[in-house]
Amino acid sequence: MSDLRLTLHPVLGARTAVTSAEVRLSALPEGAIVHVLAAPGEQDLGSFLGGLGKGGVRAVSPGHWFIVGDEPMTHSAMKTLFETLEPRATGVDQSAGRVRIRIDGEQAERILSKGTAIDLSVASFPVGRSATTLIGHIAAHITRIGSDSFELIVLRSFAESLWDDLTDD
């Protein structure tokens, strides 16, 4: 076999952060995104996953979480993570298939609210809360990571469209 090496280019690599007095939109590093699925009958694994120290933990739905990190995981690190999860859960590497976008600032909530039906007020959607929803026609996973900060996880093929939607007046 040849020494063919595939190179994954950051889908938002050519996009510069959009900054104004009220909002900042930036592409987060394309590090690691692991989808964790709990084994049948397994209780809430959120604290267990957070204790692994492999990155931030985002609830997706009952029995499902994302572990996210800014740095890519090596094959051996990913294998070790998967072995650590067994038999309580199974992990699926989504790093090449999903992209993270960050939106910060006093207008971040308003901008996101134009495209989704979720009540993103801090009273209803506090720091640490996550939800999978549509932003316009694009499926996205939203996590409030600060009082005026959100992380969006979107399928790679929709990242540019979502970026354009968020920067469109």
Short mmCIF file of N, CA and C in Angstrom, two decimals:
data_model
loop_
_atom_site.label_atom_id
_atom_site.label_comp_id
_atom_site.label_asym_id
_atom_site.label_seq_id
_atom_site.Cartn_x
_atom_site.Cartn_y
_atom_site.Cartn_z
N MET A 1 0.82 -1.17 0.00
CA MET A 1 0.00 0.00 0.00
C MET A 1 0.87 1.24 0.00
N SER A 2 0.38 2.33 -0.56
CA SER A 2 1.16 3.56 -0.61
C SER A 2 1.16 4.27 0.74
N ASP A 3 1.94 5.31 0.82
CA ASP A 3 2.01 6.10 2.04
C ASP A 3 1.01 7.25 2.01
N LEU A 4 -0.13 7.03 1.41
CA LEU A 4 -1.16 8.05 1.31
C LEU A 4 -1.61 8.48 2.70
N ARG A 5 -1.57 9.76 2.94
CA ARG A 5 -2.02 10.30 4.23
C ARG A 5 -3.11 11.32 3.96
N LEU A 6 -4.22 11.13 4.60
CA LEU A 6 -5.32 12.07 4.47
C LEU A 6 -5.14 13.19 5.47
N THR A 7 -5.37 14.40 5.02
CA THR A 7 -5.25 15.55 5.89
C THR A 7 -6.61 16.20 6.05
N LEU A 8 -7.04 16.37 7.26
CA LEU A 8 -8.30 17.02 7.55
C LEU A 8 -8.04 18.51 7.71
N HIS A 9 -8.63 19.30 6.85
CA HIS A 9 -8.47 20.75 6.93
C HIS A 9 -9.61 21.32 7.77
N PRO A 10 -9.31 22.24 8.68
CA PRO A 10 -10.37 22.84 9.49
C PRO A 10 -11.43 23.48 8.60
N VAL A 11 -12.67 23.09 8.79
CA VAL A 11 -13.75 23.56 7.92
C VAL A 11 -13.95 25.07 8.05
N LEU A 12 -13.69 25.63 9.21
CA LEU A 12 -13.83 27.07 9.41
C LEU A 12 -12.46 27.75 9.48
N GLY A 13 -11.43 27.05 9.02
CA GLY A 13 -10.07 27.56 9.10
C GLY A 13 -9.84 28.88 8.41
N ALA A 14 -10.58 29.14 7.34
CA ALA A 14 -10.41 30.39 6.61
C ALA A 14 -11.24 31.52 7.20
N ARG A 15 -12.08 31.22 8.15
CA ARG A 15 -12.95 32.23 8.76
C ARG A 15 -12.23 32.89 9.93
N THR A 16 -12.22 34.19 9.92
CA THR A 16 -11.67 34.91 11.06
C THR A 16 -12.80 35.20 12.04
N ALA A 17 -12.46 35.33 13.28
CA ALA A 17 -13.46 35.63 14.30
C ALA A 17 -14.18 36.92 13.95
N VAL A 18 -15.47 36.93 14.22
CA VAL A 18 -16.29 38.12 14.00
C VAL A 18 -16.46 38.78 15.35
N THR A 19 -16.04 40.04 15.44
CA THR A 19 -16.07 40.73 16.72
C THR A 19 -16.73 42.09 16.58
N SER A 20 -17.60 42.40 17.53
CA SER A 20 -18.19 43.73 17.64
C SER A 20 -18.24 44.07 19.12
N ALA A 21 -18.80 45.20 19.44
CA ALA A 21 -18.89 45.59 20.85
C ALA A 21 -19.84 44.67 21.62
N GLU A 22 -20.80 44.05 20.93
CA GLU A 22 -21.81 43.24 21.59
C GLU A 22 -21.63 41.73 21.47
N VAL A 23 -20.84 41.27 20.50
CA VAL A 23 -20.76 39.83 20.27
C VAL A 23 -19.44 39.45 19.63
N ARG A 24 -19.02 38.21 19.89
CA ARG A 24 -17.84 37.64 19.25
C ARG A 24 -18.19 36.22 18.83
N LEU A 25 -17.94 35.90 17.58
CA LEU A 25 -18.17 34.56 17.04
C LEU A 25 -16.82 34.01 16.62
N SER A 26 -16.47 32.83 17.12
CA SER A 26 -15.16 32.26 16.79
C SER A 26 -15.25 30.75 16.63
N ALA A 27 -14.42 30.24 15.75
CA ALA A 27 -14.31 28.78 15.57
C ALA A 27 -13.42 28.24 16.66
N LEU A 28 -13.87 27.21 17.35
CA LEU A 28 -13.04 26.57 18.37
C LEU A 28 -12.12 25.56 17.70
N PRO A 29 -11.01 25.23 18.33
CA PRO A 29 -10.09 24.25 17.73
C PRO A 29 -10.80 22.93 17.45
N GLU A 30 -10.46 22.34 16.32
CA GLU A 30 -11.02 21.04 15.97
C GLU A 30 -10.22 19.96 16.68
N GLY A 31 -10.48 19.83 17.96
CA GLY A 31 -9.77 18.87 18.80
C GLY A 31 -10.46 17.53 18.83
N ALA A 32 -11.07 17.21 19.95
CA ALA A 32 -11.72 15.91 20.12
C ALA A 32 -13.18 16.10 20.50
N ILE A 33 -14.02 15.28 19.89
CA ILE A 33 -15.43 15.19 20.26
C ILE A 33 -15.77 13.70 20.28
N VAL A 34 -16.12 13.21 21.46
CA VAL A 34 -16.46 11.80 21.62
C VAL A 34 -17.90 11.70 22.09
N HIS A 35 -18.71 10.97 21.36
CA HIS A 35 -20.10 10.73 21.75
C HIS A 35 -20.11 9.50 22.65
N VAL A 36 -20.62 9.65 23.86
CA VAL A 36 -20.67 8.55 24.84
C VAL A 36 -22.12 8.12 25.00
N LEU A 37 -22.34 6.81 24.87
CA LEU A 37 -23.66 6.22 25.01
C LEU A 37 -23.64 5.24 26.18
N ALA A 38 -24.50 5.48 27.17
CA ALA A 38 -24.54 4.61 28.36
C ALA A 38 -25.09 3.24 28.01
N ALA A 39 -24.59 2.24 28.70
CA ALA A 39 -25.10 0.88 28.55
C ALA A 39 -26.51 0.82 29.12
N PRO A 40 -27.37 -0.06 28.62
CA PRO A 40 -28.73 -0.18 29.16
C PRO A 40 -28.72 -0.39 30.67
N GLY A 41 -29.58 0.34 31.35
CA GLY A 41 -29.69 0.21 32.80
C GLY A 41 -28.65 0.99 33.59
N GLU A 42 -27.71 1.60 32.92
CA GLU A 42 -26.65 2.36 33.60
C GLU A 42 -27.22 3.69 34.09
N GLN A 43 -26.85 4.08 35.29
CA GLN A 43 -27.32 5.34 35.86
C GLN A 43 -26.56 6.52 35.24
N ASP A 44 -26.89 7.72 35.65
CA ASP A 44 -26.26 8.93 35.13
C ASP A 44 -24.75 8.85 35.26
N LEU A 45 -24.07 8.99 34.15
CA LEU A 45 -22.61 8.89 34.12
C LEU A 45 -21.91 10.24 34.06
N GLY A 46 -22.65 11.32 34.14
CA GLY A 46 -22.07 12.65 33.99
C GLY A 46 -20.88 12.91 34.90
N SER A 47 -21.01 12.61 36.18
CA SER A 47 -19.90 12.86 37.10
C SER A 47 -18.74 11.91 36.83
N PHE A 48 -19.03 10.66 36.48
CA PHE A 48 -17.98 9.71 36.11
C PHE A 48 -17.19 10.23 34.91
N LEU A 49 -17.89 10.70 33.88
CA LEU A 49 -17.23 11.20 32.68
C LEU A 49 -16.39 12.45 32.99
N GLY A 50 -16.94 13.34 33.81
CA GLY A 50 -16.19 14.54 34.19
C GLY A 50 -14.93 14.20 34.96
N GLY A 51 -14.98 13.14 35.75
CA GLY A 51 -13.83 12.71 36.54
C GLY A 51 -12.72 12.07 35.72
N LEU A 52 -12.99 11.75 34.46
CA LEU A 52 -11.96 11.16 33.62
C LEU A 52 -10.89 12.16 33.20
N GLY A 53 -11.22 13.45 33.27
CA GLY A 53 -10.26 14.48 32.90
C GLY A 53 -9.90 14.49 31.43
N LYS A 54 -10.81 14.05 30.58
CA LYS A 54 -10.54 13.98 29.14
C LYS A 54 -11.09 15.18 28.38
N GLY A 55 -11.75 16.11 29.08
CA GLY A 55 -12.31 17.30 28.44
C GLY A 55 -13.63 17.66 29.08
N GLY A 56 -14.29 18.65 28.50
CA GLY A 56 -15.59 19.06 29.00
C GLY A 56 -16.65 18.02 28.67
N VAL A 57 -17.64 17.89 29.54
CA VAL A 57 -18.72 16.94 29.33
C VAL A 57 -19.99 17.72 29.05
N ARG A 58 -20.66 17.37 27.95
CA ARG A 58 -21.90 18.03 27.54
C ARG A 58 -23.01 16.99 27.48
N ALA A 59 -24.08 17.19 28.22
CA ALA A 59 -25.23 16.29 28.16
C ALA A 59 -25.90 16.46 26.80
N VAL A 60 -26.26 15.35 26.17
CA VAL A 60 -26.94 15.39 24.88
C VAL A 60 -28.41 15.02 25.07
N SER A 61 -28.64 13.88 25.69
CA SER A 61 -29.98 13.39 26.00
C SER A 61 -29.79 12.32 27.07
N PRO A 62 -30.88 11.77 27.63
CA PRO A 62 -30.69 10.74 28.65
C PRO A 62 -29.81 9.60 28.13
N GLY A 63 -28.71 9.36 28.85
CA GLY A 63 -27.80 8.29 28.48
C GLY A 63 -26.81 8.64 27.38
N HIS A 64 -26.75 9.91 26.97
CA HIS A 64 -25.83 10.34 25.90
C HIS A 64 -25.11 11.62 26.33
N TRP A 65 -23.80 11.68 26.06
CA TRP A 65 -23.00 12.84 26.37
C TRP A 65 -21.97 13.04 25.27
N PHE A 66 -21.46 14.26 25.18
CA PHE A 66 -20.27 14.54 24.38
C PHE A 66 -19.14 14.86 25.34
N ILE A 67 -17.96 14.32 25.08
CA ILE A 67 -16.73 14.76 25.75
C ILE A 67 -16.01 15.59 24.70
N VAL A 68 -15.72 16.85 25.03
CA VAL A 68 -15.09 17.76 24.06
C VAL A 68 -13.76 18.28 24.60
N GLY A 69 -12.82 18.46 23.71
CA GLY A 69 -11.52 19.00 24.08
C GLY A 69 -10.90 19.76 22.93
N ASP A 70 -10.05 20.70 23.25
CA ASP A 70 -9.40 21.53 22.22
C ASP A 70 -8.28 20.80 21.49
N GLU A 71 -7.73 19.77 22.12
CA GLU A 71 -6.61 19.03 21.51
C GLU A 71 -7.10 17.70 20.94
N PRO A 72 -6.59 17.32 19.77
CA PRO A 72 -6.95 16.00 19.23
C PRO A 72 -6.44 14.89 20.15
N MET A 73 -7.14 13.77 20.17
CA MET A 73 -6.69 12.61 20.93
C MET A 73 -5.93 11.68 19.98
N THR A 74 -4.85 11.15 20.48
CA THR A 74 -4.12 10.15 19.69
C THR A 74 -4.96 8.88 19.64
N HIS A 75 -4.61 8.01 18.73
CA HIS A 75 -5.32 6.73 18.61
C HIS A 75 -5.24 5.96 19.92
N SER A 76 -4.06 5.95 20.53
CA SER A 76 -3.91 5.19 21.79
C SER A 76 -4.70 5.83 22.92
N ALA A 77 -4.76 7.16 22.97
CA ALA A 77 -5.55 7.84 24.02
C ALA A 77 -7.04 7.56 23.83
N MET A 78 -7.48 7.55 22.57
CA MET A 78 -8.88 7.25 22.29
C MET A 78 -9.20 5.82 22.68
N LYS A 79 -8.31 4.90 22.35
CA LYS A 79 -8.50 3.49 22.70
C LYS A 79 -8.58 3.31 24.22
N THR A 80 -7.70 4.00 24.94
CA THR A 80 -7.71 3.93 26.40
C THR A 80 -9.01 4.48 26.96
N LEU A 81 -9.49 5.59 26.39
CA LEU A 81 -10.76 6.15 26.84
C LEU A 81 -11.89 5.15 26.64
N PHE A 82 -11.95 4.54 25.45
CA PHE A 82 -13.00 3.57 25.17
C PHE A 82 -12.94 2.38 26.13
N GLU A 83 -11.73 1.92 26.44
CA GLU A 83 -11.58 0.81 27.38
C GLU A 83 -12.03 1.21 28.78
N THR A 84 -11.77 2.47 29.17
CA THR A 84 -12.18 2.97 30.48
C THR A 84 -13.71 3.04 30.59
N LEU A 85 -14.36 3.36 29.49
CA LEU A 85 -15.81 3.48 29.49
C LEU A 85 -16.50 2.12 29.63
N GLU A 86 -15.90 1.07 29.08
CA GLU A 86 -16.52 -0.27 29.11
C GLU A 86 -16.53 -0.83 30.52
N PRO A 87 -17.53 -1.51 30.97
CA PRO A 87 -18.76 -1.89 30.28
C PRO A 87 -19.90 -0.91 30.51
N ARG A 88 -19.63 0.20 31.21
CA ARG A 88 -20.69 1.14 31.56
C ARG A 88 -21.21 1.95 30.38
N ALA A 89 -20.36 2.14 29.37
CA ALA A 89 -20.74 2.97 28.23
C ALA A 89 -19.88 2.62 27.03
N THR A 90 -20.27 3.16 25.90
CA THR A 90 -19.53 3.01 24.66
C THR A 90 -19.22 4.40 24.12
N GLY A 91 -18.03 4.56 23.56
CA GLY A 91 -17.66 5.84 22.97
C GLY A 91 -17.55 5.74 21.46
N VAL A 92 -17.90 6.83 20.79
CA VAL A 92 -17.79 6.92 19.33
C VAL A 92 -17.07 8.22 19.00
N ASP A 93 -15.95 8.12 18.32
CA ASP A 93 -15.17 9.30 17.94
C ASP A 93 -15.92 10.10 16.88
N GLN A 94 -16.28 11.33 17.20
CA GLN A 94 -16.98 12.22 16.28
C GLN A 94 -16.11 13.40 15.86
N SER A 95 -14.83 13.34 16.19
CA SER A 95 -13.93 14.48 15.99
C SER A 95 -13.86 14.96 14.55
N ALA A 96 -13.89 14.06 13.60
CA ALA A 96 -13.79 14.46 12.19
C ALA A 96 -15.14 14.82 11.60
N GLY A 97 -16.22 14.57 12.33
CA GLY A 97 -17.55 14.79 11.79
C GLY A 97 -18.30 15.96 12.38
N ARG A 98 -17.75 16.58 13.42
CA ARG A 98 -18.45 17.70 14.08
C ARG A 98 -17.47 18.84 14.32
N VAL A 99 -18.03 20.04 14.40
CA VAL A 99 -17.24 21.26 14.57
C VAL A 99 -17.86 22.06 15.72
N ARG A 100 -17.00 22.73 16.49
CA ARG A 100 -17.48 23.58 17.59
C ARG A 100 -17.29 25.05 17.25
N ILE A 101 -18.31 25.83 17.57
CA ILE A 101 -18.30 27.28 17.37
C ILE A 101 -18.63 27.92 18.71
N ARG A 102 -17.98 29.02 19.01
CA ARG A 102 -18.25 29.74 20.26
C ARG A 102 -18.84 31.10 19.93
N ILE A 103 -19.85 31.49 20.68
CA ILE A 103 -20.43 32.82 20.55
C ILE A 103 -20.51 33.44 21.94
N ASP A 104 -19.93 34.63 22.07
CA ASP A 104 -19.84 35.33 23.36
C ASP A 104 -20.39 36.75 23.21
N GLY A 105 -20.78 37.31 24.32
CA GLY A 105 -21.14 38.72 24.36
C GLY A 105 -22.58 38.96 24.77
N GLU A 106 -22.87 40.21 25.06
CA GLU A 106 -24.19 40.56 25.58
C GLU A 106 -25.32 40.31 24.58
N GLN A 107 -25.01 40.20 23.30
CA GLN A 107 -26.04 39.92 22.29
C GLN A 107 -26.05 38.46 21.83
N ALA A 108 -25.20 37.62 22.39
CA ALA A 108 -25.12 36.21 21.97
C ALA A 108 -26.46 35.51 22.13
N GLU A 109 -27.09 35.68 23.27
CA GLU A 109 -28.37 35.05 23.54
C GLU A 109 -29.42 35.50 22.53
N ARG A 110 -29.47 36.79 22.23
CA ARG A 110 -30.45 37.33 21.29
C ARG A 110 -30.22 36.78 19.89
N ILE A 111 -28.96 36.73 19.47
CA ILE A 111 -28.64 36.24 18.12
C ILE A 111 -29.06 34.77 17.98
N LEU A 112 -28.74 33.95 18.97
CA LEU A 112 -29.14 32.54 18.91
C LEU A 112 -30.65 32.38 19.00
N SER A 113 -31.32 33.22 19.79
CA SER A 113 -32.77 33.12 19.96
C SER A 113 -33.53 33.40 18.67
N LYS A 114 -32.91 34.13 17.75
CA LYS A 114 -33.57 34.39 16.46
C LYS A 114 -33.74 33.11 15.66
N GLY A 115 -32.94 32.10 15.92
CA GLY A 115 -32.98 30.90 15.10
C GLY A 115 -33.47 29.64 15.78
N THR A 116 -33.71 29.70 17.10
CA THR A 116 -34.11 28.48 17.80
C THR A 116 -35.30 28.74 18.71
N ALA A 117 -36.04 27.70 19.01
CA ALA A 117 -37.22 27.82 19.86
C ALA A 117 -36.90 27.65 21.34
N ILE A 118 -35.66 27.35 21.67
CA ILE A 118 -35.27 27.15 23.07
C ILE A 118 -35.23 28.50 23.79
N ASP A 119 -35.74 28.52 25.01
CA ASP A 119 -35.63 29.70 25.86
C ASP A 119 -34.21 29.73 26.40
N LEU A 120 -33.38 30.62 25.87
CA LEU A 120 -31.98 30.68 26.26
C LEU A 120 -31.70 31.67 27.39
N SER A 121 -32.74 32.20 28.01
CA SER A 121 -32.51 33.09 29.14
C SER A 121 -31.75 32.34 30.22
N VAL A 122 -30.90 33.04 30.95
CA VAL A 122 -30.07 32.39 31.96
C VAL A 122 -30.91 31.71 33.03
N ALA A 123 -32.13 32.20 33.28
CA ALA A 123 -33.00 31.57 34.28
C ALA A 123 -33.47 30.19 33.81
N SER A 124 -33.74 30.04 32.52
CA SER A 124 -34.21 28.77 31.98
C SER A 124 -33.08 27.89 31.44
N PHE A 125 -31.98 28.52 31.06
CA PHE A 125 -30.86 27.81 30.43
C PHE A 125 -29.58 28.27 31.12
N PRO A 126 -29.35 27.79 32.36
CA PRO A 126 -28.19 28.26 33.14
C PRO A 126 -26.86 27.72 32.60
N VAL A 127 -25.79 28.26 33.12
CA VAL A 127 -24.44 27.80 32.75
C VAL A 127 -24.36 26.30 32.99
N GLY A 128 -23.85 25.57 32.00
CA GLY A 128 -23.72 24.13 32.06
C GLY A 128 -24.86 23.38 31.38
N ARG A 129 -25.97 24.05 31.13
CA ARG A 129 -27.11 23.40 30.48
C ARG A 129 -26.82 23.21 29.00
N SER A 130 -27.26 22.08 28.46
CA SER A 130 -27.09 21.74 27.05
C SER A 130 -28.41 21.32 26.46
N ALA A 131 -28.55 21.48 25.17
CA ALA A 131 -29.74 21.01 24.45
C ALA A 131 -29.40 20.81 22.99
N THR A 132 -30.04 19.82 22.41
CA THR A 132 -29.93 19.62 20.97
C THR A 132 -31.18 20.21 20.35
N THR A 133 -31.00 21.03 19.33
CA THR A 133 -32.12 21.77 18.75
C THR A 133 -31.81 22.09 17.29
N LEU A 134 -32.69 22.84 16.68
CA LEU A 134 -32.43 23.40 15.36
C LEU A 134 -32.10 24.87 15.52
N ILE A 135 -31.14 25.33 14.76
CA ILE A 135 -30.90 26.76 14.61
C ILE A 135 -31.20 27.01 13.14
N GLY A 136 -32.37 27.59 12.89
CA GLY A 136 -32.87 27.65 11.53
C GLY A 136 -33.18 26.23 11.09
N HIS A 137 -32.55 25.80 10.02
CA HIS A 137 -32.76 24.44 9.52
C HIS A 137 -31.62 23.49 9.88
N ILE A 138 -30.69 23.96 10.69
CA ILE A 138 -29.47 23.19 10.99
C ILE A 138 -29.53 22.62 12.41
N ALA A 139 -29.34 21.30 12.52
CA ALA A 139 -29.30 20.66 13.83
C ALA A 139 -28.01 21.07 14.54
N ALA A 140 -28.15 21.47 15.81
CA ALA A 140 -26.99 21.91 16.58
C ALA A 140 -27.17 21.52 18.04
N HIS A 141 -26.06 21.39 18.72
CA HIS A 141 -26.04 21.13 20.15
C HIS A 141 -25.53 22.40 20.81
N ILE A 142 -26.32 22.99 21.69
CA ILE A 142 -25.98 24.26 22.34
C ILE A 142 -25.67 23.99 23.81
N THR A 143 -24.57 24.56 24.30
CA THR A 143 -24.25 24.52 25.72
C THR A 143 -23.93 25.93 26.17
N ARG A 144 -24.56 26.36 27.27
CA ARG A 144 -24.18 27.66 27.86
C ARG A 144 -22.92 27.40 28.68
N ILE A 145 -21.81 28.03 28.29
CA ILE A 145 -20.54 27.80 28.97
C ILE A 145 -20.13 28.99 29.84
N GLY A 146 -20.91 30.05 29.80
CA GLY A 146 -20.67 31.23 30.63
C GLY A 146 -21.92 32.07 30.63
N SER A 147 -21.94 33.13 31.44
CA SER A 147 -23.16 33.93 31.53
C SER A 147 -23.57 34.51 30.17
N ASP A 148 -22.61 34.88 29.34
CA ASP A 148 -22.89 35.39 28.00
C ASP A 148 -22.15 34.60 26.93
N SER A 149 -21.93 33.30 27.16
CA SER A 149 -21.13 32.48 26.24
C SER A 149 -21.81 31.16 25.95
N PHE A 150 -21.76 30.76 24.70
CA PHE A 150 -22.34 29.50 24.26
C PHE A 150 -21.37 28.76 23.37
N GLU A 151 -21.41 27.44 23.44
CA GLU A 151 -20.68 26.57 22.54
C GLU A 151 -21.72 25.86 21.67
N LEU A 152 -21.50 25.87 20.37
CA LEU A 152 -22.37 25.17 19.43
C LEU A 152 -21.58 24.02 18.82
N ILE A 153 -22.18 22.85 18.77
CA ILE A 153 -21.58 21.71 18.09
C ILE A 153 -22.51 21.38 16.92
N VAL A 154 -21.93 21.33 15.74
CA VAL A 154 -22.72 21.12 14.54
C VAL A 154 -22.00 20.12 13.65
N LEU A 155 -22.77 19.38 12.85
CA LEU A 155 -22.15 18.48 11.89
C LEU A 155 -21.24 19.27 10.97
N ARG A 156 -20.10 18.71 10.66
CA ARG A 156 -19.06 19.37 9.87
C ARG A 156 -19.60 19.99 8.57
N SER A 157 -20.45 19.25 7.87
CA SER A 157 -20.93 19.72 6.57
C SER A 157 -21.88 20.92 6.68
N PHE A 158 -22.36 21.22 7.89
CA PHE A 158 -23.25 22.36 8.08
C PHE A 158 -22.57 23.55 8.78
N ALA A 159 -21.31 23.41 9.15
CA ALA A 159 -20.64 24.45 9.93
C ALA A 159 -20.57 25.79 9.20
N GLU A 160 -20.22 25.78 7.94
CA GLU A 160 -20.13 27.05 7.20
C GLU A 160 -21.50 27.70 7.05
N SER A 161 -22.53 26.91 6.80
CA SER A 161 -23.88 27.47 6.68
C SER A 161 -24.33 28.10 7.99
N LEU A 162 -24.06 27.41 9.11
CA LEU A 162 -24.43 27.97 10.41
C LEU A 162 -23.65 29.25 10.66
N TRP A 163 -22.36 29.25 10.38
CA TRP A 163 -21.54 30.45 10.55
C TRP A 163 -22.15 31.61 9.77
N ASP A 164 -22.47 31.35 8.50
CA ASP A 164 -23.06 32.40 7.66
C ASP A 164 -24.39 32.90 8.21
N ASP A 165 -25.22 31.98 8.70
CA ASP A 165 -26.51 32.36 9.30
C ASP A 165 -26.30 33.24 10.52
N LEU A 166 -25.32 32.91 11.35
CA LEU A 166 -25.09 33.68 12.58
C LEU A 166 -24.48 35.06 12.29
N THR A 167 -23.75 35.19 11.20
CA THR A 167 -23.12 36.48 10.90
C THR A 167 -23.98 37.33 9.98
N ASP A 168 -25.08 36.78 9.49
CA ASP A 168 -25.96 37.53 8.60
C ASP A 168 -26.85 38.45 9.43
N ASP A 169 -26.93 39.68 9.02
CA ASP A 169 -27.79 40.64 9.76
C ASP A 169 -29.20 40.38 9.51
#
